[in-house]
CSV table of C-alpha atoms in Angstrom, one decimal:
chain,number,residue,atom,x,y,z
A,1,PHE,CA,0.0,0.0,0.0
A,2,GLY,CA,2.8,2.4,0.8
A,3,PHE,CA,4.3,1.8,-2.7
A,4,ALA,CA,0.9,2.3,-4.4
A,5,PHE,CA,0.4,5.5,-2.6
A,6,SER,CA,3.9,6.7,-3.4
A,7,GLN,CA,3.3,6.0,-7.1
A,8,MET,CA,0.1,8.0,-7.2
A,9,PRO,CA,0.3,11.3,-9.2
A,10,PRO,CA,0.3,14.4,-7.2
A,11,MET,CA,-3.1,15.9,-6.4
A,12,ALA,CA,-4.3,19.3,-5.7
A,13,PRO,CA,-4.0,20.3,-2.0
A,14,ALA,CA,-7.7,20.6,-1.6
A,15,THR,CA,-8.3,17.2,-3.1
A,16,ARG,CA,-5.6,15.6,-0.9
A,17,ARG,CA,-7.1,17.3,2.2
A,18,GLY,CA,-10.5,15.6,1.4
A,19,VAL,CA,-9.6,12.2,0.1
A,20,LEU,CA,-6.6,11.1,2.0
A,21,PRO,CA,-8.0,11.6,5.5
A,22,ARG,CA,-11.1,9.7,4.5
A,23,ALA,CA,-9.1,6.9,3.0
A,24,ALA,CA,-6.8,6.6,6.1
A,25,THR,CA,-9.8,6.6,8.5
A,26,ALA,CA,-11.7,4.0,6.6
A,27,PHE,CA,-8.6,1.8,6.3
A,28,GLY,CA,-8.0,2.1,10.0
A,29,LEU,CA,-11.6,1.0,10.8
A,30,LEU,CA,-11.2,-1.8,8.3
A,31,SER,CA,-7.9,-2.9,9.9
A,32,MET,CA,-9.4,-3.2,13.3
A,33,THR,CA,-12.5,-5.0,12.0
A,34,VAL,CA,-10.5,-7.5,10.1
A,35,GLY,CA,-8.2,-8.1,12.9
A,36,PHE,CA,-11.0,-8.9,15.2
A,37,ALA,CA,-12.8,-11.2,12.7
A,38,ALA,CA,-9.7,-13.1,11.7
A,39,PHE,CA,-8.1,-13.6,15.1
A,40,ARG,CA,-11.1,-13.9,17.4
A,41,GLU,CA,-14.7,-15.0,17.8
A,42,PRO,CA,-17.1,-12.2,18.6
A,43,TRP,CA,-16.2,-11.1,22.2
A,44,GLY,CA,-15.0,-14.7,22.9
A,45,HIS,CA,-11.8,-16.3,23.5
A,46,SER,CA,-9.1,-16.3,20.9
A,47,VAL,CA,-9.5,-19.1,18.4
A,48,ALA,CA,-5.9,-19.2,17.4
A,49,MET,CA,-4.8,-19.3,21.1
A,50,ALA,CA,-7.4,-22.0,21.9
A,51,GLN,CA,-6.1,-24.1,19.1
A,52,ALA,CA,-2.5,-23.6,20.2
A,53,ALA,CA,-3.4,-24.6,23.8
A,54,ASP,CA,-5.2,-27.7,22.6
A,55,ALA,CA,-2.4,-28.7,20.2
A,56,PRO,CA,0.8,-30.4,21.3
A,57,VAL,CA,3.5,-28.0,22.3
A,58,ASN,CA,5.9,-28.3,19.3
A,59,ALA,CA,7.4,-26.3,16.6
A,60,ALA,CA,4.5,-26.9,14.2
A,61,ALA,CA,1.9,-25.6,16.6
A,62,PHE,CA,3.9,-22.5,17.4
A,63,GLY,CA,4.6,-21.9,13.7
A,64,ALA,CA,0.9,-22.1,12.9
A,65,TYR,CA,0.0,-19.7,15.6
A,66,LEU,CA,2.7,-17.2,14.5
A,67,LEU,CA,1.5,-17.3,10.9
A,68,ARG,CA,-2.1,-16.8,12.1
A,69,ALA,CA,-1.1,-13.8,14.2
A,70,ILE,CA,0.9,-12.2,11.3
A,71,ALA,CA,-2.0,-12.7,8.9
A,72,SER,CA,-4.4,-11.3,11.4
A,73,TYR,CA,-2.5,-8.1,12.0
A,74,MET,CA,-1.5,-7.7,8.4
A,75,PRO,CA,-4.1,-4.8,8.0
A,76,GLY,CA,-2.4,-3.0,10.8
A,77,LEU,CA,0.9,-3.3,9.1
A,78,ALA,CA,-0.6,-2.1,5.9
A,79,LEU,CA,-2.0,0.9,7.8
A,80,GLY,CA,1.5,1.7,9.1
A,81,ALA,CA,2.6,1.7,5.5
A,82,VAL,CA,-0.3,4.1,4.6
A,83,GLY,CA,0.8,6.4,7.4
A,84,TYR,CA,4.4,6.3,6.1
A,85,ALA,CA,3.1,7.2,2.6
A,86,LEU,CA,1.1,10.0,4.0
A,87,TYR,CA,4.2,11.3,5.8
A,88,LEU,CA,6.0,11.3,2.5
A,89,ARG,CA,3.2,13.2,0.8
A,90,ARG,CA,2.7,15.6,3.7
A,91,GLU,CA,2.0,19.3,3.0
A,92,SER,CA,4.9,21.6,3.2
A,93,GLU,CA,3.2,23.8,5.8
A,94,GLY,CA,4.3,23.0,9.4
A,95,ARG,CA,0.8,22.7,10.8
A,96,SER,CA,-0.4,20.3,8.0
A,97,LYS,CA,2.8,18.2,8.4
A,98,THR,CA,2.3,17.8,12.0
A,99,LEU,CA,-1.3,16.8,11.7
A,100,TRP,CA,-0.4,14.1,9.0
A,101,CYS,CA,2.3,12.6,11.3
A,102,LEU,CA,-0.1,12.6,14.3
A,103,ALA,CA,-2.9,11.0,12.2
A,104,ALA,CA,-0.6,8.3,10.8
A,105,ALA,CA,0.8,7.4,14.3
A,106,LEU,CA,-2.7,7.4,15.9
A,107,PHE,CA,-4.1,5.0,13.3
A,108,ALA,CA,-1.1,2.7,13.6
A,109,VAL,CA,-1.4,2.5,17.4
A,110,MET,CA,-5.1,2.0,17.2
A,111,ALA,CA,-4.6,-0.9,14.6
A,112,PHE,CA,-2.0,-2.6,16.8
A,113,LEU,CA,-3.2,-1.9,20.3
A,114,GLY,CA,-6.9,-1.7,19.8
A,115,PRO,CA,-7.6,-5.5,20.2
A,116,LEU,CA,-5.3,-5.7,23.2
A,117,MET,CA,-7.1,-2.8,24.9
A,118,VAL,CA,-10.5,-4.4,24.3
A,119,ASP,CA,-9.1,-7.7,25.6
A,120,SER,CA,-7.8,-6.0,28.7
A,121,ALA,CA,-11.3,-4.6,29.4
A,122,MET,CA,-12.9,-8.0,28.8
A,123,GLY,CA,-10.2,-9.9,30.9
A,124,VAL,CA,-8.8,-11.7,27.9
A,125,SER,CA,-5.2,-11.7,26.6
A,126,HIS,CA,-3.5,-12.7,23.3
A,127,ALA,CA,-0.2,-13.5,24.9
A,128,PRO,CA,0.8,-17.2,24.8
A,129,SER,CA,2.3,-17.0,28.3
A,130,GLN,CA,-1.0,-15.7,29.8
A,131,ILE,CA,-3.0,-18.9,28.8
A,132,GLN,CA,-3.9,-20.7,32.0
A,133,ALA,CA,-3.1,-24.4,31.7
A,134,PRO,CA,-5.4,-26.9,33.5
A,135,ALA,CA,-4.4,-27.1,37.2
A,136,PRO,CA,-2.1,-30.1,37.7
A,137,ALA,CA,-3.1,-32.9,40.0
A,138,PRO,CA,-1.8,-32.6,43.5
A,139,ALA,CA,1.5,-34.2,43.8
A,140,PRO,CA,1.8,-37.0,46.4
A,141,ALA,CA,3.5,-36.1,49.7
A,142,HIS,CA,7.1,-36.9,49.8
A,143,LEU,CA,7.7,-40.1,51.8
A,144,PRO,CA,11.0,-40.8,53.6
A,145,HIS,CA,13.4,-43.4,52.5
A,146,SER,CA,13.6,-44.8,56.0
A,147,GLY,CA,11.0,-47.1,57.6
A,148,GLU,CA,10.1,-50.7,58.6
A,149,VAL,CA,9.7,-53.2,55.8
A,150,VAL,CA,6.3,-54.6,56.4
A,151,LEU,CA,4.5,-57.5,54.7
A,152,THR,CA,1.0,-56.7,53.5
A,153,PRO,CA,-1.9,-58.6,55.1
A,154,ASP,CA,-2.3,-60.8,52.0
A,155,ARG,CA,1.5,-61.5,52.0
A,156,SER,CA,1.7,-60.5,48.3
A,157,ALA,CA,4.1,-57.6,48.7
A,158,CYS,CA,6.0,-55.5,51.1
A,159,ILE,CA,5.7,-51.8,51.9
A,160,ARG,CA,7.8,-49.3,53.8
A,161,VAL,CA,6.2,-47.8,56.9
A,162,ALA,CA,8.0,-44.7,58.1
A,163,ASP,CA,5.5,-43.5,60.7
A,164,PRO,CA,4.0,-46.2,63.0
A,165,ARG,CA,0.9,-44.0,63.2
A,166,HIS,CA,0.2,-44.8,59.6
A,167,PRO,CA,0.5,-48.5,59.1
A,168,ASP,CA,-0.3,-48.3,55.4
A,169,GLY,CA,2.9,-46.3,54.8
A,170,ASP,CA,1.0,-43.6,52.8
A,171,ALA,CA,1.8,-40.6,55.1
A,172,VAL,CA,4.1,-39.3,57.8
A,173,GLU,CA,3.6,-36.7,60.5
A,174,GLU,CA,6.0,-34.6,62.5
A,175,GLY,CA,8.1,-36.7,64.9
A,176,TRP,CA,8.0,-39.9,62.7
A,177,GLN,CA,11.7,-40.5,63.2
A,178,ARG,CA,11.5,-40.6,67.0
A,179,LEU,CA,8.4,-43.0,66.8
A,180,LEU,CA,10.2,-45.2,64.3
A,181,TRP,CA,13.3,-45.5,66.4
A,182,THR,CA,11.2,-46.1,69.6
A,183,SER,CA,9.3,-48.9,67.9
A,184,MET,CA,12.5,-50.6,67.0
A,185,ALA,CA,14.0,-50.1,70.5
A,186,GLU,CA,10.9,-51.6,72.1
A,187,ALA,CA,11.0,-54.7,69.9
A,188,ILE,CA,14.7,-55.3,70.7
A,189,LYS,CA,14.0,-54.8,74.5
A,190,ASN,CA,11.1,-57.2,74.5
A,191,GLY,CA,13.0,-59.9,72.8
A,192,GLU,CA,10.0,-61.5,71.3
A,193,GLU,CA,10.8,-60.6,67.7
A,194,GLN,CA,14.0,-60.7,65.7
A,195,VAL,CA,15.1,-57.2,64.7
A,196,VAL,CA,17.5,-56.2,61.9
A,197,MET,CA,18.7,-52.7,61.2
A,198,VAL,CA,19.8,-51.8,57.7
A,199,PHE,CA,21.6,-48.5,57.0
A,200,THR,CA,21.2,-47.3,53.4
A,201,ARG,CA,22.0,-44.2,51.4
A,202,GLN,CA,20.2,-42.6,48.6
A,203,HIS,CA,21.4,-43.3,45.0
A,204,CYS,CA,23.2,-46.4,46.3
A,205,PRO,CA,22.9,-49.3,43.8
A,206,TRP,CA,23.8,-51.9,46.3
A,207,CYS,CA,21.3,-50.6,48.8
A,208,ASP,CA,18.6,-50.9,46.1
A,209,ARG,CA,19.7,-54.5,45.2
A,210,LEU,CA,19.4,-55.3,48.9
A,211,GLN,CA,15.7,-54.4,49.3
A,212,PRO,CA,14.4,-57.5,47.4
A,213,VAL,CA,16.6,-59.7,49.7
A,214,LEU,CA,15.1,-58.2,52.8
A,215,GLN,CA,11.5,-58.5,51.5
A,216,ARG,CA,12.1,-62.2,50.6
A,217,ALA,CA,13.5,-62.9,54.0
A,218,ILE,CA,10.5,-61.4,55.8
A,219,ALA,CA,8.1,-63.3,53.5
A,220,LYS,CA,9.9,-66.5,54.1
A,221,ARG,CA,9.8,-66.2,57.9
A,222,ALA,CA,6.2,-65.2,57.8
A,223,ALA,CA,5.3,-68.2,55.6
A,224,ALA,CA,7.2,-70.6,57.9
A,225,ILE,CA,5.4,-69.3,61.0
A,226,ALA,CA,2.0,-69.5,59.4
A,227,GLU,CA,2.6,-73.0,58.1
A,228,GLY,CA,4.1,-74.2,61.3
A,229,SER,CA,7.2,-75.3,59.6
A,230,ALA,CA,9.7,-73.1,61.4
A,231,VAL,CA,12.4,-75.1,62.9
A,232,GLY,CA,15.2,-74.2,65.3
A,233,GLY,CA,15.5,-72.5,68.6
A,234,GLY,CA,15.9,-69.0,69.8
A,235,LEU,CA,14.0,-66.4,67.7
A,236,LEU,CA,13.7,-68.5,64.5
A,237,GLN,CA,10.0,-69.0,65.3
A,238,ALA,CA,9.5,-65.3,66.0
A,239,PRO,CA,8.5,-62.7,63.4
A,240,LEU,CA,11.3,-60.9,61.6
A,241,ARG,CA,11.2,-57.2,61.7
A,242,ILE,CA,13.6,-55.2,59.5
A,243,PHE,CA,14.1,-51.4,59.8
A,244,THR,CA,15.9,-49.4,57.2
A,245,TYR,CA,17.5,-46.1,58.1
A,246,ASP,CA,18.6,-43.6,55.4
A,247,ALA,CA,21.9,-41.8,56.2
A,248,GLN,CA,20.6,-38.4,55.4
A,249,GLU,CA,17.4,-38.8,57.5
A,250,PHE,CA,19.3,-40.4,60.5
A,251,MET,CA,22.7,-38.7,60.3
A,252,PRO,CA,23.2,-38.6,64.1
A,253,VAL,CA,22.8,-42.4,64.3
A,254,VAL,CA,25.1,-43.0,61.4
A,255,GLN,CA,27.7,-40.8,63.1
A,256,GLN,CA,27.3,-42.6,66.3
A,257,PHE,CA,27.9,-46.0,64.7
A,258,GLN,CA,30.7,-44.4,62.7
A,259,LEU,CA,29.5,-46.0,59.5
A,260,GLU,CA,31.5,-45.3,56.3
A,261,GLY,CA,30.0,-47.9,53.8
A,262,PHE,CA,26.5,-48.6,52.7
A,263,PRO,CA,24.6,-50.8,53.0
A,264,THR,CA,25.4,-51.9,56.5
A,265,ILE,CA,23.4,-54.6,58.3
A,266,LEU,CA,23.1,-55.0,62.1
A,267,ALA,CA,21.3,-58.1,63.2
A,268,PHE,CA,20.0,-58.6,66.7
A,269,GLY,CA,19.2,-61.7,68.6
A,270,ARG,CA,17.7,-62.4,72.0
A,271,PRO,CA,18.4,-60.0,74.9
A,272,GLY,CA,22.0,-60.5,75.9
A,273,VAL,CA,23.2,-61.5,72.5
A,274,LYS,CA,25.8,-59.3,71.0
A,275,PRO,CA,24.5,-57.8,67.7
A,276,ARG,CA,26.4,-58.7,64.6
A,277,MET,CA,27.3,-56.0,62.1
A,278,VAL,CA,28.0,-56.9,58.4
A,279,PRO,CA,29.1,-54.1,56.0
A,280,GLY,CA,28.2,-54.4,52.4
A,281,TYR,CA,25.6,-56.3,50.3
A,282,LEU,CA,24.4,-59.8,51.2
A,283,GLY,CA,22.6,-62.2,48.9
A,284,ASP,CA,19.7,-64.4,49.9
A,285,GLU,CA,21.8,-67.2,51.3
A,286,ASP,CA,24.3,-65.0,53.2
A,287,PHE,CA,21.5,-62.9,54.7
A,288,GLU,CA,19.6,-66.0,55.8
A,289,ARG,CA,22.7,-67.4,57.4
A,290,LEU,CA,23.3,-64.1,59.2
A,291,ILE,CA,19.8,-63.9,60.8
A,292,VAL,CA,19.7,-67.7,61.6
A,293,ASP,CA,23.1,-67.6,63.5
A,294,THR,CA,22.0,-64.4,65.4
A,295,ALA,CA,18.6,-65.9,66.3
A,296,GLU,CA,20.1,-69.1,67.6
A,297,ALA,CA,23.0,-67.5,69.5
A,298,GLU,CA,23.1,-67.8,73.2
A,299,PRO,CA,23.2,-64.8,75.4
A,300,GLU,CA,26.6,-63.9,76.8
A,301,PRO,CA,27.2,-64.1,80.5
A,302,PRO,CA,27.1,-60.9,82.4
A,303,LYS,CA,30.3,-59.0,82.7
A,304,GLY,CA,32.2,-59.6,86.0
A,305,ALA,CA,30.4,-63.0,86.6
A,306,ARG,CA,32.9,-65.5,88.0
A,307,LYS,CA,32.8,-69.1,87.0
A,308,LYS,CA,32.2,-71.6,89.8
A,309,ARG,CA,35.2,-73.6,90.7
A,310,ARG,CA,34.6,-77.3,90.6
A,311,TRP,CA,36.2,-79.2,93.4
A,312,PHE,CA,35.0,-82.5,92.5
A,313,ARG,CA,34.5,-84.1,89.1
């Protein structure tokens, strides 16, 4: 349009004063009308933006939206060219020149910002970043890496219970670490169940490989007790309880035991039996041998106890 206007033959000042303002005004209104019709539904959401939101986020969708936006606002660009042509063909007088410049700038601003101003009043925006995506589903609460490995009631799988107040292992509350440690300490003190402590560390491949070994050991002990096939003395006929403690979540305990490698297993027997600590990974057979030996171990005599002297044989 700017080129066409620049190639027009010069007109008389009176003619230009009548024709050019009318043409610029009509073209400005046409630009805004075409922009609304091409890019929007009547007073509704942006069609192009709705399609872009529904389509997959990729280069093709973004390119289609960009081409649609350029085509929709092409009349405004043409109006800017008209304003530039008017500026080149402005009157020589100062007052007329200033009016031509103001008219061209005004129509260009109206063509580009008019739809956005209406959108602002209606509470709608063309900007892609302003599109509100569907609210994401609430993320599950972060569960600790520590807890007791518990067999489900149907004995089909094992879960990790970090907070004894939530036996399903689906939540934790403040103070779960203290309650977990207290539960383990009471089980050791009562001596009616065999307890095994396992210290692990996050992102430790050998710690991850040890988890199925622990689960199979718990399931095997539970099945033997249920079927009445458990043999042996000590705690072999008692339930097996395994507590895993993450190094980051129980750092004071790790420092107290002066642990440097993970995983580290600490197996307990009956009261009075010295716990046995084994660093590193254990397979099914080695782990079974560890808990059996610890369960059958005899308590050590109290310190300071003197053996009775035998005078007669």
